[in-house]
PDB file of C-alpha atoms in Angstrom:
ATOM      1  CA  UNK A   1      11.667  69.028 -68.828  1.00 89.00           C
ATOM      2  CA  UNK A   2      14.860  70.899 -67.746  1.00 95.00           C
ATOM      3  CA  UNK A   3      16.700  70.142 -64.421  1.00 96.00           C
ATOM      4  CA  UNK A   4      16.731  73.813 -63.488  1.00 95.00           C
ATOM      5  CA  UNK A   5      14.101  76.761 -63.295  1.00 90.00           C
ATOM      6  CA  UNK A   6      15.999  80.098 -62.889  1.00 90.00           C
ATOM      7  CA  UNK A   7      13.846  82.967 -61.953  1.00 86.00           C
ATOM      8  CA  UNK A   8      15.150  85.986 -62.355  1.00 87.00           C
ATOM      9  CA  UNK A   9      13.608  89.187 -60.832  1.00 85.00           C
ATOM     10  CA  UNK A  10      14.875  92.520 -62.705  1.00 87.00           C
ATOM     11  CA  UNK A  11      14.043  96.113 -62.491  1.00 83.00           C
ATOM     12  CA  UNK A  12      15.485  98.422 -65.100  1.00 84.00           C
ATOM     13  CA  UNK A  13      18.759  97.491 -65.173  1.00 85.00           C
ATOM     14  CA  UNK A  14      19.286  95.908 -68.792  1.00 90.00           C
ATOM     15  CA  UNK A  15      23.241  96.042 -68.233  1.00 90.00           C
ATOM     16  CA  UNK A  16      23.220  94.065 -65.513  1.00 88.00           C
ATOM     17  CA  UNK A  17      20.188  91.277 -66.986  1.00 92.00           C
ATOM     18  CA  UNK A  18      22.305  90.945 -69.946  1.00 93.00           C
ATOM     19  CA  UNK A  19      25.155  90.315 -67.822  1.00 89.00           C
ATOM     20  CA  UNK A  20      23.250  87.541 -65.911  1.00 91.00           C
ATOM     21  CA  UNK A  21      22.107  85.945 -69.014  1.00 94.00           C
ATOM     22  CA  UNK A  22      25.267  85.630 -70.591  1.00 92.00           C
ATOM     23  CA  UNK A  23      26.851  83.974 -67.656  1.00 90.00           C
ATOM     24  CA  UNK A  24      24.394  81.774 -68.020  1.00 94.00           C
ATOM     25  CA  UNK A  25      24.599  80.779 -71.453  1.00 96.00           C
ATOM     26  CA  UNK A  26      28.397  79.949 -70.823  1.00 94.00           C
ATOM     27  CA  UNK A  27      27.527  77.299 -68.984  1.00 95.00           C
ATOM     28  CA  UNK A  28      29.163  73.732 -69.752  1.00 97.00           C
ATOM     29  CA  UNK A  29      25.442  71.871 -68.750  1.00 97.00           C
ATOM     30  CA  UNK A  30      22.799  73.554 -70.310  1.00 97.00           C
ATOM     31  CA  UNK A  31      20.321  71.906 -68.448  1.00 98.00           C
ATOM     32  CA  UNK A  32      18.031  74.589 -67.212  1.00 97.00           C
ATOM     33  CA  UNK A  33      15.443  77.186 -68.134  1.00 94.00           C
ATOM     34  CA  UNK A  34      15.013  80.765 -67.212  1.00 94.00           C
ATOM     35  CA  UNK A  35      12.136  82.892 -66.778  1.00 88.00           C
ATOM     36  CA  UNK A  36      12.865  86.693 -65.924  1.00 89.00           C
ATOM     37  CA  UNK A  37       9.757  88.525 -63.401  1.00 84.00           C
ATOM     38  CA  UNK A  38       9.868  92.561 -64.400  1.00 82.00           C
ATOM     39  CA  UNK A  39       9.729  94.356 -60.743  1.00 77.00           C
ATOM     40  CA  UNK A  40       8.251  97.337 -62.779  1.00 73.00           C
ATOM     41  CA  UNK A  41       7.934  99.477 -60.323  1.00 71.00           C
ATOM     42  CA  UNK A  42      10.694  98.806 -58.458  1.00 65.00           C
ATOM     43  CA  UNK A  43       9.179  97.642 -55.339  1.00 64.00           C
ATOM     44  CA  UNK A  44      12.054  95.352 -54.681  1.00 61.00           C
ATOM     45  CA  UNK A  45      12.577  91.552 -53.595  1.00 60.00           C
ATOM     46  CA  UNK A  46      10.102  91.128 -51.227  1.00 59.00           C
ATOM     47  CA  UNK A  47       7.148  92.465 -52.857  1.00 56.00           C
ATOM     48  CA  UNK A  48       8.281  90.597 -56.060  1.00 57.00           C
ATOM     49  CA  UNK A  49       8.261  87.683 -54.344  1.00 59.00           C
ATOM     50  CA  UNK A  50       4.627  87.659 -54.533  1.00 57.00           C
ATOM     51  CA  UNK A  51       4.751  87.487 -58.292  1.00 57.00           C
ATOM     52  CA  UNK A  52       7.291  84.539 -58.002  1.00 60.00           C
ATOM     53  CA  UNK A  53       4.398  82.683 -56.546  1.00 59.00           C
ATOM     54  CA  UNK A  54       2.651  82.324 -60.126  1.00 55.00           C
ATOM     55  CA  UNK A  55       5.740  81.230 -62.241  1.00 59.00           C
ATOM     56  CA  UNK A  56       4.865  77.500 -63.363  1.00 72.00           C
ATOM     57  CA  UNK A  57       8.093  76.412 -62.610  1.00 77.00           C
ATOM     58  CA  UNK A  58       9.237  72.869 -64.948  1.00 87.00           C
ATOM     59  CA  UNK A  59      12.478  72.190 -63.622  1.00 91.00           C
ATOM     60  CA  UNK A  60      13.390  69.472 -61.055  1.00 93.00           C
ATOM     61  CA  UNK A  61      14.760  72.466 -58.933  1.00 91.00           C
ATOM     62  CA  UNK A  62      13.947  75.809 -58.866  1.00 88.00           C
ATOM     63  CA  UNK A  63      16.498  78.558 -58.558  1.00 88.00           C
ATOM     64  CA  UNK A  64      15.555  82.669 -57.347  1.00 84.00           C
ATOM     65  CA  UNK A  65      18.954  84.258 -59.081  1.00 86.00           C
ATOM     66  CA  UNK A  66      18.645  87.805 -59.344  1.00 84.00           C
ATOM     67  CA  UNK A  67      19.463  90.159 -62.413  1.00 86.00           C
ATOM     68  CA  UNK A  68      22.760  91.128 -60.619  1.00 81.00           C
ATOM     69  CA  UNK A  69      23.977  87.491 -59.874  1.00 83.00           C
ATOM     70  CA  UNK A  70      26.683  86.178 -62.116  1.00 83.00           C
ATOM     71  CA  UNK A  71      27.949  82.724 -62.376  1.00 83.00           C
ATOM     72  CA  UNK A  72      31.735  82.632 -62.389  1.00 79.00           C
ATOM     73  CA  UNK A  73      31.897  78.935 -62.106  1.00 83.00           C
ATOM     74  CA  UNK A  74      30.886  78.025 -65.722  1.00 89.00           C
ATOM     75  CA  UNK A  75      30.641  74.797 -64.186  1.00 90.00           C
ATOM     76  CA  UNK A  76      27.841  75.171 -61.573  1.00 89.00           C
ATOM     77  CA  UNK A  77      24.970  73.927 -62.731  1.00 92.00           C
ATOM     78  CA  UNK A  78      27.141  70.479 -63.779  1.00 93.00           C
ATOM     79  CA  UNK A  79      28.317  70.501 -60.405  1.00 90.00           C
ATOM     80  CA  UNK A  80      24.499  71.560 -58.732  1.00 90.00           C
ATOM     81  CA  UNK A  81      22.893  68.385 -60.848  1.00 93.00           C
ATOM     82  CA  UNK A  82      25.474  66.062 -59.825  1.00 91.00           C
ATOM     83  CA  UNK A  83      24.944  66.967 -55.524  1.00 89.00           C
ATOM     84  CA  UNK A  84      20.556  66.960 -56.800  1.00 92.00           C
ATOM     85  CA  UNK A  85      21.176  63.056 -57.583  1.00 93.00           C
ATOM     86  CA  UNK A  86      21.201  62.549 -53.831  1.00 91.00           C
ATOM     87  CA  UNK A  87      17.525  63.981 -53.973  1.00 91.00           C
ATOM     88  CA  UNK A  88      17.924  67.046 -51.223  1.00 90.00           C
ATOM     89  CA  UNK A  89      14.830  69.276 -50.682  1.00 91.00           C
ATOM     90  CA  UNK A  90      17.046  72.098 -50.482  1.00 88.00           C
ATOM     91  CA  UNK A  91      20.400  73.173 -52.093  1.00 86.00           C
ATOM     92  CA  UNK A  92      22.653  75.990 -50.367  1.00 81.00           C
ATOM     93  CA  UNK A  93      25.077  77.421 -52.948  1.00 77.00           C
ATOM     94  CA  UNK A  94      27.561  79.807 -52.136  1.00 68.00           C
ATOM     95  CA  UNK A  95      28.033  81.934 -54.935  1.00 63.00           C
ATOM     96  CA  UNK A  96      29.667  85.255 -55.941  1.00 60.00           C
ATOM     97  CA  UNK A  97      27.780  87.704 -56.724  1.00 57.00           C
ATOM     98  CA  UNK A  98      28.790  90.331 -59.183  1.00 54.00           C
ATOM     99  CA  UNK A  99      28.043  93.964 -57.931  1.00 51.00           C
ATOM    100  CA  UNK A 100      28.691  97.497 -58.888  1.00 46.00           C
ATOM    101  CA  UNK A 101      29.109 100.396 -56.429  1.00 39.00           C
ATOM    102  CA  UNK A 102      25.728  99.938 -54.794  1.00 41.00           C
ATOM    103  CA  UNK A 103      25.295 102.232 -51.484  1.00 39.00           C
ATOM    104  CA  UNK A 104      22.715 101.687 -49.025  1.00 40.00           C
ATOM    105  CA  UNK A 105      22.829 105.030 -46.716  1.00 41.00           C
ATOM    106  CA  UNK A 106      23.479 104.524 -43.184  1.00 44.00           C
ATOM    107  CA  UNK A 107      23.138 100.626 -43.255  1.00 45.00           C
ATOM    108  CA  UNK A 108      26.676  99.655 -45.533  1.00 44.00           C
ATOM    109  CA  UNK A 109      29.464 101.392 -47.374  1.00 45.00           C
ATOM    110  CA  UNK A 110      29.388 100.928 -51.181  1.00 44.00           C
ATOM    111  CA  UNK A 111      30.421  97.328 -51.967  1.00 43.00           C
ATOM    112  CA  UNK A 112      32.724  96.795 -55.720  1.00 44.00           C
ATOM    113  CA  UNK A 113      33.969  93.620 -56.926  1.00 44.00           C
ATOM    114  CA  UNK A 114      32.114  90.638 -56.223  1.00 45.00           C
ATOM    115  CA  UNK A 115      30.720  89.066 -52.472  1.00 46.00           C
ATOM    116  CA  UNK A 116      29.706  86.052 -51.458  1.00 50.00           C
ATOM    117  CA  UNK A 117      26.129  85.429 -50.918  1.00 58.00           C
ATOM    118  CA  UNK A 118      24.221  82.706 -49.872  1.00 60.00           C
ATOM    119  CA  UNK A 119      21.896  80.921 -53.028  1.00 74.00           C
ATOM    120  CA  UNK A 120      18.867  78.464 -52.039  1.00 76.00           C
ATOM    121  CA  UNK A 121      17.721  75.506 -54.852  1.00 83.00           C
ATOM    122  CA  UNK A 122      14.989  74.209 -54.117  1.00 83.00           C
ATOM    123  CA  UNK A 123      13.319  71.244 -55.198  1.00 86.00           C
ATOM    124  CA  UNK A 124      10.146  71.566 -57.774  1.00 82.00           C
ATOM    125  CA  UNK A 125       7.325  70.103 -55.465  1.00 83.00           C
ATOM    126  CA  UNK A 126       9.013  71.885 -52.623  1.00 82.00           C
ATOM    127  CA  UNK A 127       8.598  75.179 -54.238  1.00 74.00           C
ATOM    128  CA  UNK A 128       5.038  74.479 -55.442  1.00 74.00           C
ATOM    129  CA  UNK A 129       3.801  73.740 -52.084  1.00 76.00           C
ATOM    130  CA  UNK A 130       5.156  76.739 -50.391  1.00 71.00           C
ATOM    131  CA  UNK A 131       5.034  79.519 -52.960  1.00 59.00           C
ATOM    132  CA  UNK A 132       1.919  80.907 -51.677  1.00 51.00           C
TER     133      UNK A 132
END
């Protein structure tokens, strides 16, 4: 049984997916398994949320990290077992997140480079008793 479930949600963007796994895959603690959700109709996050609910999820934690999160840290999920030894319900990462020119009209200007987002880990039982 890993220590981490990724779940991944993507929707026709194979640049970025590949992207996302191979930041993964340089990781120094390979300690995890991912399982990519296809949005295939591009409904976005919160309606694919309700397909998150049926991913069996085998980790200790469980991670949503979407197809245009990178990991820069290539020690993060060495770092994220070491603070789950403590046992927390809940895990709040702050990551960067990798993102092109992505504008959202009359909300925010395009953003380029990388931003800092906010990441939740959750624990296994946690997320199986309040995934749907």
């Amino acid at each position: 049984m890993p220590f981490l479930t990724i779940i991944t949600r993507t929707f026709n963007r194979p640049a970025r997916l590949e992207e996302n796994k191979r930041s993964l895959s340089e990781q120094s603690d390979r300690d995890f398994e991912q399982i990519i959700v296809e949005d295939k109709i591009g409904i976005g996050i919160p309606a694919t949320y309700v397909a998150l609910r049926s991913q069996e999820a085998s980790g200790d934690y469980v991670w949503l990290f979407d197809d245009d999160n990178v990991l820069w840290d290539k020690d993060f999920i060495k770092k994220l077992k070491e603070l789950a030894k403590q046992k927390p319900d809940v895990i709040l990462a702050r990551v960067k997140v990798h993102t092109a020119s992505r504008p959202v009209p009359d909300v925010w200007p395009p953003l380029l480079g990388q931003i800092d987002a906010m990441s939740y880990i959750v624990r296994k039982d946690i997320w199986h008793k309040h995934r749907g």
